[in-house]
Tab-separated table of C-alpha atoms in Angstrom:
chain	number	residue	atom	x	y	z
A	208	MET	CA	-70.957	-48.228	46.762
A	209	LEU	CA	-72.890	-47.126	43.634
A	210	SER	CA	-71.272	-43.699	43.860
A	211	PHE	CA	-67.913	-45.418	43.548
A	212	ALA	CA	-68.948	-47.129	40.450
A	213	LEU	CA	-69.227	-43.776	38.802
A	214	GLN	CA	-65.898	-42.750	40.257
A	215	PHE	CA	-64.315	-45.950	38.964
A	216	PHE	CA	-65.676	-45.114	35.542
A	217	ASN	CA	-64.115	-41.704	35.667
A	218	GLY	CA	-60.826	-43.260	36.905
A	219	LEU	CA	-60.982	-45.773	34.007
A	220	GLN	CA	-61.316	-42.879	31.570
A	221	ILE	CA	-58.355	-41.116	33.015
A	222	THR	CA	-56.262	-44.296	32.864
A	223	VAL	CA	-57.274	-44.991	29.236
A	224	VAL	CA	-56.664	-41.416	28.037
A	225	LEU	CA	-53.385	-41.266	29.868
A	226	ALA	CA	-52.215	-44.592	28.218
A	227	LEU	CA	-53.365	-43.575	24.718
A	228	VAL	CA	-51.941	-40.089	24.781
A	229	SER	CA	-48.578	-41.042	26.435
A	230	GLY	CA	-48.324	-44.179	24.135
A	231	ALA	CA	-48.916	-42.225	20.992
A	232	LEU	CA	-46.467	-39.537	21.901
A	233	GLY	CA	-44.040	-42.083	23.159
A	234	SER	CA	-44.159	-44.047	19.900
A	235	LEU	CA	-43.255	-40.917	17.954
A	236	LEU	CA	-40.447	-40.204	20.412
A	237	GLY	CA	-39.302	-43.834	20.244
A	238	LEU	CA	-39.258	-43.730	16.410
A	239	PHE	CA	-37.189	-40.592	16.351
A	240	VAL	CA	-34.802	-41.961	18.974
A	241	ALA	CA	-34.469	-45.249	17.033
A	242	MET	CA	-33.623	-43.254	13.924
A	243	ALA	CA	-31.076	-41.196	15.967
A	244	LYS	CA	-29.494	-44.321	17.344
A	245	LEU	CA	-28.993	-45.658	13.713
A	246	SER	CA	-27.716	-42.256	12.575
A	247	LYS	CA	-24.219	-42.074	10.965
A	248	ARG	CA	-23.467	-38.979	13.074
A	249	ASP	CA	-21.710	-40.323	16.264
A	250	VAL	CA	-22.956	-37.565	18.500
A	251	VAL	CA	-26.605	-38.127	17.552
A	252	ALA	CA	-26.268	-41.885	17.951
A	253	LEU	CA	-24.565	-41.428	21.318
A	254	LEU	CA	-27.272	-39.136	22.580
A	255	GLY	CA	-29.871	-41.665	21.557
A	256	ARG	CA	-27.958	-44.423	23.268
A	257	ALA	CA	-27.562	-42.467	26.405
A	258	TYR	CA	-31.286	-41.659	26.571
A	259	THR	CA	-32.410	-45.298	26.274
A	260	THR	CA	-29.715	-46.634	28.624
A	261	ILE	CA	-30.509	-44.115	31.403
A	262	VAL	CA	-34.253	-44.268	31.084
A	263	ARG	CA	-34.349	-48.023	31.086
A	264	GLY	CA	-32.056	-48.269	34.024
A	265	LEU	CA	-34.218	-46.050	36.321
A	266	PRO	CA	-37.426	-47.046	38.117
A	267	GLU	CA	-40.519	-45.651	36.399
A	268	LEU	CA	-41.759	-44.247	39.764
A	269	LEU	CA	-38.583	-42.168	40.060
A	270	ILE	CA	-39.055	-40.766	36.652
A	271	ILE	CA	-42.597	-39.774	37.448
A	272	LEU	CA	-41.518	-38.122	40.599
A	273	VAL	CA	-38.685	-36.301	38.876
A	274	VAL	CA	-40.974	-34.948	36.189
A	275	TYR	CA	-43.541	-33.872	38.667
A	276	PHE	CA	-41.417	-32.324	41.489
A	277	GLY	CA	-38.707	-31.154	39.004
A	278	GLY	CA	-41.326	-29.534	36.788
A	279	THR	CA	-42.872	-27.784	39.728
A	280	ALA	CA	-39.443	-26.480	40.856
A	281	ALA	CA	-38.621	-25.314	37.321
A	282	ILE	CA	-41.745	-23.380	36.895
A	283	THR	CA	-41.554	-21.935	40.426
A	284	ALA	CA	-38.050	-20.781	39.668
A	285	LEU	CA	-39.108	-19.345	36.359
A	286	THR	CA	-42.206	-17.464	37.590
A	287	GLY	CA	-40.907	-16.566	40.945
A	288	ARG	CA	-43.895	-17.931	42.856
A	289	TYR	CA	-44.985	-21.443	43.836
A	290	VAL	CA	-46.852	-23.103	40.975
A	291	GLU	CA	-47.696	-26.756	41.127
A	292	ILE	CA	-47.688	-28.254	37.648
A	293	ASN	CA	-50.599	-30.211	36.237
A	294	ALA	CA	-50.383	-33.781	37.512
A	295	PHE	CA	-51.950	-34.984	34.266
A	296	ALA	CA	-49.354	-33.178	32.073
A	297	ALA	CA	-46.568	-34.504	34.306
A	298	GLY	CA	-47.917	-38.059	34.188
A	299	ILE	CA	-48.148	-37.895	30.347
A	300	ALA	CA	-44.655	-36.499	30.005
A	301	ALA	CA	-43.148	-39.078	32.418
A	302	LEU	CA	-44.928	-42.066	30.805
A	303	MET	CA	-43.995	-40.739	27.338
A	304	ILE	CA	-40.318	-40.680	28.339
A	305	VAL	CA	-40.448	-44.227	29.651
A	306	PHE	CA	-42.430	-45.546	26.762
A	307	GLY	CA	-40.173	-43.859	24.190
A	308	ALA	CA	-37.060	-45.481	25.560
A	309	TYR	CA	-38.409	-49.050	25.350
A	310	CYS	CA	-40.037	-48.258	21.993
A	311	ALA	CA	-36.767	-46.965	20.625
A	312	GLU	CA	-35.059	-50.290	21.323
A	313	ILE	CA	-37.843	-52.320	19.704
A	314	PHE	CA	-38.016	-49.956	16.691
A	315	ARG	CA	-34.205	-50.022	16.209
A	316	GLY	CA	-34.194	-53.817	15.858
A	317	ALA	CA	-37.121	-53.634	13.604
A	318	ILE	CA	-35.628	-51.006	11.336
A	319	MET	CA	-32.397	-53.009	11.142
A	320	SER	CA	-34.446	-56.049	9.960
A	321	VAL	CA	-35.486	-54.166	6.834
A	322	PRO	CA	-32.928	-54.962	4.134
A	323	GLN	CA	-30.703	-52.039	3.154
A	324	GLY	CA	-31.695	-52.694	-0.489
A	325	GLN	CA	-35.148	-51.543	0.132
A	326	ALA	CA	-34.112	-47.990	1.090
A	327	GLU	CA	-31.506	-47.951	-1.803
A	328	ALA	CA	-34.070	-49.039	-4.321
A	329	ALA	CA	-36.536	-46.384	-3.029
A	330	ARG	CA	-33.777	-43.712	-3.344
A	331	SER	CA	-32.983	-44.825	-6.877
A	332	LEU	CA	-36.636	-44.372	-7.710
A	333	GLY	CA	-36.304	-40.771	-6.602
A	334	LEU	CA	-38.230	-40.936	-3.304
A	335	LYS	CA	-37.428	-38.219	-0.805
A	336	PRO	CA	-36.079	-39.324	2.574
A	337	TRP	CA	-39.460	-38.793	4.379
A	338	GLN	CA	-41.199	-40.793	1.735
A	339	ILE	CA	-38.632	-43.620	2.064
A	340	TRP	CA	-39.314	-43.755	5.793
A	341	LEU	CA	-43.094	-43.477	5.614
A	342	PHE	CA	-43.800	-45.652	2.531
A	343	VAL	CA	-40.950	-48.214	2.452
A	344	ILE	CA	-39.290	-48.670	5.862
A	345	LEU	CA	-42.233	-48.049	8.384
A	346	PRO	CA	-44.653	-50.506	6.854
A	347	GLN	CA	-42.079	-53.252	6.766
A	348	MET	CA	-40.581	-52.668	10.229
A	349	MET	CA	-44.019	-52.505	11.884
A	350	ARG	CA	-44.602	-56.227	11.080
A	351	VAL	CA	-41.402	-57.150	12.934
A	352	ALA	CA	-41.943	-54.734	15.828
A	353	LEU	CA	-45.636	-55.533	16.473
A	354	PRO	CA	-45.343	-58.459	18.999
A	355	ALA	CA	-42.921	-56.632	21.287
A	356	TYR	CA	-44.716	-53.286	20.700
A	357	GLY	CA	-48.019	-54.909	21.792
A	358	ASN	CA	-46.385	-56.228	25.014
A	359	LEU	CA	-45.014	-52.701	25.623
A	360	TRP	CA	-48.540	-51.255	25.524
A	361	ALA	CA	-49.707	-53.801	28.042
A	362	SER	CA	-46.964	-52.649	30.434
A	363	LEU	CA	-47.795	-49.003	29.781
A	364	VAL	CA	-51.314	-49.609	30.967
A	365	LYS	CA	-49.875	-51.060	34.136
A	366	ASP	CA	-47.384	-48.276	34.579
A	367	THR	CA	-50.220	-45.698	34.499
A	368	SER	CA	-51.105	-46.851	37.991
A	369	LEU	CA	-47.963	-45.144	39.241
A	370	VAL	CA	-49.312	-41.680	38.422
A	371	SER	CA	-51.773	-42.122	41.301
A	372	VAL	CA	-48.723	-41.395	43.489
A	373	ILE	CA	-48.628	-37.784	42.282
A	374	GLY	CA	-52.337	-37.416	42.912
A	375	LEU	CA	-54.079	-38.123	39.507
A	376	THR	CA	-57.445	-39.731	40.123
A	377	ASP	CA	-56.918	-42.715	37.859
A	378	ILE	CA	-58.306	-46.225	38.744
A	379	MET	CA	-55.676	-46.797	41.327
A	380	ARG	CA	-56.340	-43.549	43.135
A	381	VAL	CA	-60.071	-44.103	43.138
A	382	ALA	CA	-59.451	-47.559	44.750
A	383	PHE	CA	-57.174	-45.948	47.274
A	384	ILE	CA	-59.747	-43.381	48.237
A	385	GLY	CA	-62.650	-45.903	48.252
A	386	ALA	CA	-60.643	-48.423	50.264
A	387	GLY	CA	-59.962	-45.752	52.982
A	388	SER	CA	-63.408	-44.337	53.231
A	389	MET	CA	-65.330	-47.586	53.013
A	390	ARG	CA	-62.770	-49.541	55.078
A	391	ALA	CA	-62.937	-52.280	52.489
A	392	PRO	CA	-59.504	-52.339	50.928
A	393	LEU	CA	-59.751	-55.896	49.589
A	394	THR	CA	-62.978	-55.158	47.627
A	395	PHE	CA	-61.760	-51.964	46.108
A	396	TYR	CA	-58.251	-53.206	45.013
A	397	LEU	CA	-59.848	-56.429	43.635
A	398	VAL	CA	-62.132	-54.169	41.509
A	399	ALA	CA	-59.063	-52.194	40.479
A	400	SER	CA	-57.130	-55.357	39.617
A	401	ALA	CA	-60.129	-56.577	37.472
A	402	LEU	CA	-60.294	-53.301	35.592
A	403	TYR	CA	-56.529	-53.346	34.837
A	404	LEU	CA	-56.650	-56.955	33.827
A	405	SER	CA	-59.432	-56.276	31.383
A	406	LEU	CA	-57.525	-53.358	29.922
A	407	THR	CA	-54.285	-55.263	29.462
A	408	SER	CA	-56.304	-58.216	27.974
A	409	MET	CA	-58.055	-55.972	25.532
A	410	SER	CA	-54.719	-54.418	24.541
A	411	LEU	CA	-53.142	-57.775	24.072
A	412	ALA	CA	-56.106	-59.162	22.119
A	413	SER	CA	-56.258	-56.202	19.781
A	414	PHE	CA	-52.641	-56.378	18.979
A	415	ARG	CA	-52.900	-60.139	18.378
A	416	ALA	CA	-55.787	-59.345	15.983
A	417	LEU	CA	-53.612	-56.716	14.158
A	418	GLU	CA	-50.712	-59.085	13.984
A	419	ARG	CA	-52.925	-61.615	12.241
A	420	ARG	CA	-54.320	-59.064	9.913
A	421	ILE	CA	-50.990	-57.864	8.571
A	422	GLU	CA	-49.417	-61.288	8.602
A	423	ILE	CA	-48.028	-62.371	5.245
A	424	PRO	CA	-49.325	-65.913	4.510
A	425	GLY	CA	-46.555	-68.473	4.460
A	426	HIS	CA	-44.065	-66.429	6.464
B	126	MET	CA	-27.758	-27.372	40.682
B	127	ASP	CA	-25.746	-27.747	43.907
B	128	ILE	CA	-22.897	-30.281	43.733
B	129	ASN	CA	-22.456	-30.389	47.541
B	130	LEU	CA	-26.176	-31.226	47.925
B	131	ILE	CA	-25.822	-34.082	45.395
B	132	VAL	CA	-22.930	-35.597	47.267
B	133	ASP	CA	-24.799	-35.129	50.586
B	134	SER	CA	-27.917	-36.798	49.063
B	135	ILE	CA	-25.810	-39.729	47.824
B	136	SER	CA	-24.489	-40.301	51.350
B	137	VAL	CA	-27.960	-40.205	52.791
B	138	LEU	CA	-29.582	-42.381	50.133
B	139	ALA	CA	-26.783	-44.883	50.397
B	140	HIS	CA	-28.457	-45.942	53.558
B	141	GLY	CA	-31.428	-47.053	51.538
B	142	VAL	CA	-29.363	-49.236	49.241
B	143	PHE	CA	-29.309	-52.060	51.799
B	144	LEU	CA	-33.123	-52.129	51.987
B	145	THR	CA	-33.489	-51.992	48.224
B	146	LEU	CA	-31.012	-54.772	47.812
B	147	SER	CA	-32.485	-56.987	50.530
B	148	VAL	CA	-36.109	-56.630	49.207
B	149	THR	CA	-34.892	-57.262	45.571
B	150	LEU	CA	-32.544	-60.208	46.298
B	151	LEU	CA	-34.921	-61.928	48.704
B	152	SER	CA	-37.831	-61.694	46.268
B	153	LEU	CA	-35.558	-62.936	43.488
B	154	VAL	CA	-34.522	-65.985	45.641
B	155	VAL	CA	-38.138	-66.789	46.389
B	156	SER	CA	-39.304	-66.345	42.895
B	157	PHE	CA	-36.478	-68.538	41.515
B	158	ILE	CA	-37.313	-71.395	43.919
B	159	LEU	CA	-40.986	-71.195	43.112
B	160	SER	CA	-40.724	-70.700	39.367
B	161	VAL	CA	-38.568	-73.664	38.598
B	162	PRO	CA	-41.326	-76.226	39.541
B	163	LEU	CA	-44.001	-73.876	38.162
B	164	SER	CA	-42.288	-73.481	34.856
B	165	LEU	CA	-42.000	-77.262	34.463
B	166	LEU	CA	-45.715	-77.565	35.143
B	167	ARG	CA	-46.437	-74.705	32.715
B	168	ALA	CA	-44.341	-76.382	30.010
B	169	SER	CA	-45.931	-79.871	30.607
B	170	PRO	CA	-48.007	-81.484	27.933
B	171	ASN	CA	-50.753	-81.815	30.472
B	172	ARG	CA	-53.239	-79.140	29.559
B	173	ALA	CA	-54.938	-78.825	32.928
B	174	LEU	CA	-51.694	-78.345	34.685
B	175	SER	CA	-50.379	-75.920	32.195
B	176	ARG	CA	-53.603	-73.898	32.181
B	177	SER	CA	-53.769	-73.519	35.875
B	178	VAL	CA	-50.258	-72.145	36.085
B	179	LEU	CA	-51.101	-69.887	33.122
B	180	ALA	CA	-54.096	-68.541	35.087
B	181	TYR	CA	-51.745	-67.431	37.791
B	182	THR	CA	-49.110	-65.897	35.502
B	183	TYR	CA	-51.741	-64.251	33.401
B	184	VAL	CA	-53.364	-62.477	36.324
B	185	PHE	CA	-50.146	-61.423	37.985
B	186	ARG	CA	-48.576	-60.229	34.747
B	187	GLY	CA	-51.774	-58.442	33.619
B	188	THR	CA	-52.275	-56.240	36.769
B	189	PRO	CA	-49.942	-53.480	37.995
B	190	LEU	CA	-47.485	-54.431	40.707
B	191	LEU	CA	-48.718	-51.467	42.828
B	192	VAL	CA	-52.284	-52.905	42.968
B	193	GLN	CA	-50.895	-56.255	43.987
B	194	LEU	CA	-48.699	-54.548	46.754
B	195	PHE	CA	-51.642	-52.584	48.087
B	196	LEU	CA	-53.855	-55.803	48.009
B	197	VAL	CA	-51.376	-57.558	50.195
B	198	TYR	CA	-50.519	-54.552	52.420
B	199	TYR	CA	-54.051	-53.100	52.916
B	200	GLY	CA	-56.366	-55.788	51.531
B	201	LEU	CA	-55.366	-58.870	53.436
B	202	SER	CA	-56.002	-57.181	56.850
B	203	GLN	CA	-59.761	-57.028	55.925
B	204	LEU	CA	-59.919	-60.837	56.204
B	205	THR	CA	-60.453	-62.104	59.708
B	206	VAL	CA	-58.774	-65.373	58.780
B	207	VAL	CA	-55.549	-63.511	57.955
B	208	ARG	CA	-55.695	-61.490	61.129
B	209	GLN	CA	-56.048	-64.535	63.237
B	210	SER	CA	-53.450	-66.616	61.439
B	211	ILE	CA	-49.832	-67.032	62.549
B	212	PHE	CA	-48.712	-64.996	59.553
B	213	TRP	CA	-50.356	-61.877	60.942
B	214	PRO	CA	-47.347	-60.483	62.793
B	215	LEU	CA	-45.438	-60.756	59.527
B	216	LEU	CA	-48.141	-59.483	57.179
B	217	ARG	CA	-48.603	-56.417	59.427
B	218	GLU	CA	-45.069	-55.301	58.581
B	219	PRO	CA	-44.683	-53.348	55.308
B	220	PHE	CA	-41.308	-55.128	54.599
B	221	TRP	CA	-42.827	-58.664	54.571
B	222	CYS	CA	-45.814	-57.448	52.555
B	223	ALA	CA	-43.581	-55.917	50.009
B	224	LEU	CA	-41.511	-59.026	49.929
B	225	ALA	CA	-44.639	-61.241	49.487
B	226	ALA	CA	-46.080	-59.099	46.713
B	227	PHE	CA	-42.792	-58.646	44.811
B	228	SER	CA	-42.090	-62.430	45.082
B	229	LEU	CA	-45.474	-63.455	43.746
B	230	ASN	CA	-45.151	-60.911	40.870
B	231	SER	CA	-41.628	-61.874	40.018
B	232	THR	CA	-42.521	-65.608	40.193
B	233	ALA	CA	-45.119	-65.091	37.463
B	234	TYR	CA	-42.644	-63.314	35.131
B	235	THR	CA	-39.867	-65.792	35.812
B	236	THR	CA	-42.058	-68.794	35.308
B	237	GLU	CA	-42.976	-67.636	31.871
B	238	VAL	CA	-39.203	-66.834	31.104
B	239	PHE	CA	-38.147	-70.354	32.122
B	240	ARG	CA	-40.941	-71.939	30.285
B	241	ALA	CA	-39.787	-70.414	27.132
B	242	GLY	CA	-36.402	-71.962	27.768
B	243	ILE	CA	-37.692	-75.432	28.680
B	244	LEU	CA	-39.794	-75.452	25.364
B	245	ALA	CA	-36.709	-74.568	23.456
B	246	VAL	CA	-34.685	-77.532	24.538
B	247	PRO	CA	-34.522	-79.792	21.515
B	248	ARG	CA	-36.670	-82.762	21.746
B	249	GLY	CA	-33.915	-85.071	20.610
B	250	ILE	CA	-31.866	-84.270	23.680
B	251	THR	CA	-34.586	-85.162	26.133
B	252	GLU	CA	-35.398	-88.261	24.135
B	253	ALA	CA	-31.758	-89.301	24.312
B	254	ALA	CA	-31.756	-88.749	28.103
B	255	GLN	CA	-34.816	-90.972	28.321
B	256	ALA	CA	-33.167	-93.702	26.163
B	257	LEU	CA	-30.252	-93.676	28.438
B	258	GLY	CA	-32.498	-94.411	31.394
B	259	LEU	CA	-32.121	-91.154	33.440
B	260	SER	CA	-34.952	-90.676	35.816
B	261	ARG	CA	-37.211	-87.784	35.147
B	262	LEU	CA	-35.726	-85.775	38.035
B	263	MET	CA	-32.257	-86.454	36.617
B	264	GLN	CA	-33.319	-85.338	33.258
B	265	ILE	CA	-34.549	-82.108	34.523
B	266	ARG	CA	-31.643	-81.505	36.784
B	267	LEU	CA	-28.890	-82.467	34.427
B	268	ILE	CA	-30.169	-81.931	30.941
B	269	ILE	CA	-33.317	-79.766	30.648
B	270	PHE	CA	-32.913	-77.083	33.229
B	271	PRO	CA	-29.201	-76.249	32.619
B	272	LEU	CA	-29.806	-75.930	28.979
B	273	ALA	CA	-33.035	-73.927	29.368
B	274	PHE	CA	-31.479	-71.541	31.953
B	275	ARG	CA	-28.621	-70.804	29.583
B	276	MET	CA	-30.927	-70.026	26.752
B	277	VAL	CA	-33.081	-67.650	28.750
B	278	LEU	CA	-30.198	-65.874	30.588
B	279	PRO	CA	-30.618	-62.581	28.785
B	280	SER	CA	-34.473	-62.545	29.522
B	281	TYR	CA	-33.720	-63.447	33.138
B	282	ALA	CA	-31.245	-60.604	33.435
B	283	ASN	CA	-34.035	-58.202	32.269
B	284	GLU	CA	-36.303	-59.624	34.872
B	285	VAL	CA	-33.681	-58.983	37.572
B	286	ILE	CA	-33.149	-55.471	36.470
B	287	GLY	CA	-36.961	-55.025	36.411
B	288	MET	CA	-36.958	-56.263	39.955
B	289	VAL	CA	-34.355	-53.723	41.097
B	290	LYS	CA	-36.564	-51.011	39.576
B	291	ALA	CA	-39.827	-52.415	40.993
B	292	SER	CA	-38.442	-52.371	44.500
B	293	SER	CA	-38.888	-48.585	44.257
B	294	LEU	CA	-42.568	-49.175	44.800
B	295	ALA	CA	-41.809	-50.325	48.362
B	296	SER	CA	-41.604	-46.534	49.123
B	297	THR	CA	-45.410	-46.387	48.647
B	298	VAL	CA	-45.905	-48.616	51.730
B	299	THR	CA	-43.691	-46.398	53.930
B	300	LEU	CA	-40.502	-48.392	53.434
B	301	LEU	CA	-37.422	-46.081	53.415
B	302	GLU	CA	-35.374	-47.639	50.617
B	303	ILE	CA	-33.619	-45.444	47.989
B	304	THR	CA	-36.788	-43.893	46.547
B	305	GLY	CA	-38.463	-43.583	49.903
B	306	LEU	CA	-35.582	-41.714	51.369
B	307	ALA	CA	-35.371	-39.588	48.329
B	308	ARG	CA	-39.021	-38.596	48.621
B	309	ARG	CA	-38.604	-37.664	52.222
B	310	MET	CA	-35.488	-35.653	51.450
B	311	VAL	CA	-37.246	-33.821	48.607
B	312	SER	CA	-40.126	-32.784	50.993
B	313	GLU	CA	-37.531	-31.610	53.567
B	314	THR	CA	-35.228	-29.741	51.232
B	315	PHE	CA	-37.414	-29.007	48.137
B	316	ALA	CA	-34.374	-29.625	45.949
B	317	PRO	CA	-35.933	-32.284	43.629
B	318	TYR	CA	-33.151	-32.166	40.963
B	319	GLU	CA	-30.265	-32.929	43.236
B	320	VAL	CA	-31.891	-35.558	45.391
B	321	PHE	CA	-33.536	-37.481	42.445
B	322	LEU	CA	-30.370	-37.148	40.425
B	323	ALA	CA	-28.507	-38.808	43.405
B	324	ALA	CA	-31.211	-41.563	43.618
B	325	GLY	CA	-31.027	-42.134	39.895
B	326	LEU	CA	-27.227	-42.470	39.940
B	327	LEU	CA	-27.599	-45.181	42.633
B	328	TYR	CA	-30.164	-47.115	40.589
B	329	LEU	CA	-28.075	-46.818	37.437
B	330	LEU	CA	-25.055	-48.140	39.371
B	331	LEU	CA	-27.011	-51.104	40.802
B	332	ASN	CA	-28.400	-51.919	37.339
B	333	PHE	CA	-25.003	-51.599	35.716
B	334	ILE	CA	-23.621	-54.112	38.276
B	335	VAL	CA	-26.480	-56.516	37.676
B	336	SER	CA	-26.026	-56.332	33.843
B	337	ALA	CA	-22.238	-56.680	34.061
B	338	PHE	CA	-22.808	-59.753	36.301
B	339	PHE	CA	-25.063	-61.353	33.788
B	340	ARG	CA	-22.724	-60.591	30.907
B	341	THR	CA	-19.885	-62.219	32.739
B	342	LEU	CA	-22.130	-65.210	33.654
B	343	GLU	CA	-23.200	-65.588	30.101
B	344	MET	CA	-19.616	-65.472	28.833
B	345	HIS	CA	-18.620	-67.987	31.529
B	346	LEU	CA	-21.351	-70.304	30.531
B	347	ALA	CA	-20.686	-70.015	26.796
B	348	HIS	CA	-17.084	-71.178	27.445
B	349	SER	CA	-17.853	-73.829	30.029
B	350	PRO	CA	-17.644	-77.543	28.836
B	351	THR	CA	-21.413	-78.099	29.149
B	352	SER	CA	-22.238	-75.284	26.790
B	353	ASN	CA	-24.566	-75.738	23.833
B	354	SER	CA	-23.435	-72.591	22.248
B	355	ARG	CA	-22.923	-72.781	18.501
B	356	ASN	CA	-20.122	-70.199	18.576
B	357	ILE	CA	-17.532	-72.662	19.842
B	358	LYS	CA	-15.204	-74.212	17.362
B	359	ALA	CA	-15.962	-77.791	16.378
B	360	GLY	CA	-14.961	-80.617	18.672
B	361	PRO	CA	-16.643	-83.072	20.944
B	362	LYS	CA	-17.613	-80.117	23.182
B	363	SER	CA	-19.511	-78.205	20.463
B	364	SER	CA	-21.886	-81.114	20.086
B	365	LYS	CA	-25.367	-80.580	21.570
B	366	LEU	CA	-25.062	-84.017	23.172
B	367	TRP	CA	-21.942	-83.001	25.152
B	368	PRO	CA	-23.871	-82.188	28.371
B	369	LEU	CA	-25.602	-85.518	28.129
B	370	ARG	CA	-22.285	-87.330	27.618
B	371	GLN	CA	-20.805	-85.563	30.557
B	372	ALA	CA	-23.708	-86.396	32.746
B	373	ILE	CA	-23.521	-90.080	31.814
B	374	ASP	CA	-19.821	-90.024	32.428
B	375	LYS	CA	-20.249	-88.521	35.795
B	376	ARG	CA	-22.986	-90.967	36.686
B	377	ALA	CA	-20.719	-93.936	35.721
B	378	HIS	CA	-17.873	-92.714	37.863
B	379	THR	CA	-19.891	-91.941	40.985
B	380	LYS	CA	-21.338	-94.251	43.523
B	381	PRO	CA	-25.172	-94.687	43.179
B	382	ASP	CA	-26.150	-92.618	46.212
B	383	ASP	CA	-23.402	-90.002	45.351
B	384	GLN	CA	-25.422	-87.560	43.227
B	385	PRO	CA	-23.502	-85.697	40.586
B	386	SER	CA	-23.659	-81.982	40.715
B	387	ILE	CA	-23.904	-79.372	37.960
B	388	ARG	CA	-20.574	-77.599	38.104
B	389	SER	CA	-21.282	-74.453	36.256
B	390	LEU	CA	-24.691	-73.638	37.562
């Protein structure tokens, strides 16, 4: 049992790294897609809409399987011999795609909540487009997006459990192996639940704290 | 990319649609039935009641559905009590385990969704209902719940779509619904693009139907006489008290043991 404590610790690390990396990359992706959806060019806006609509309509598990098996097939076709792609990379890519789609929706709404005059005023002051985004729009939209964005992180933590299906040894996979070898499924899955529950609680609590920190008094 | 293979896959995977739909719909029915009373408890001013429901929803919303499914499917068999109970023939089957896990999970989300709606019902409306002498049950049935349900319809639609997607996890406990069949086909043919594309198309179609259904329902409710929508032009029906007036009218015109029904729900 003690040896499994160490394995659970390793699994916890994998889960946390997976969530942090795919969440960070997914947020960037989501931001760009949100900008694309608000773009004046119809083609770009349409592409952004198609991406979010399709990804949000598909099961997360299916996306993970597509990236993993599809990626393996692609590399096998390219190199001419059977190459199995790294499950960690596939997991990060798949979770990033999912997170990015939901993020884009949240960010789009938040960007629209920033008054147009803000960007216009910034432009009249001679700020470049990237400066307008970074210094004017982003800080203001984050305040609006934060509650929904925090919930999204909690669901990302939960979605990471799906990568155990493609063989990554995260918390869920450790519990699965332990449950099989120790013949105590209830114990192992309860431990896994407790670990996930503390991760999602920590995520929610830190976002709540952040929300309070950047809150404007009286709003 | 082989078009013929995509068409073939769709016809094979279509056999899984029935299982996907039955798991989804049954768990939605169970969760709806359970979450109506639970959301009322959750929204009640009684702290102990509200907190105990919160404990349930917090745990089930804070842990992955996959863990919950494995707990039910693999975990429960560890308990002798469960193995000797009358439920064991059911809990041995992956279908009923998936149904139990999905229902419990969906109940937690739906309870919180409904709670938000119940708390959003204006206080004056419930006070007016009280003043008119409607019993607590009548208030809930005629006034609070219809209004609350309408307000949370978009969130509930999201929960239904989430359930369609979550049903794909049933493939991890050997059920051959759309994703399960797709995984088996991929391992047989090693043509992941075509097979998963076909599966994706089926899921998109299902979710498109779900969202179209809820959009229609939303529109229908917005134009129904009991609507509290502000978009309707002024008139007696635009008043927030309209559902109450209608309920009272109905009550006045029916015999005491003849319960009025909610038409549009």
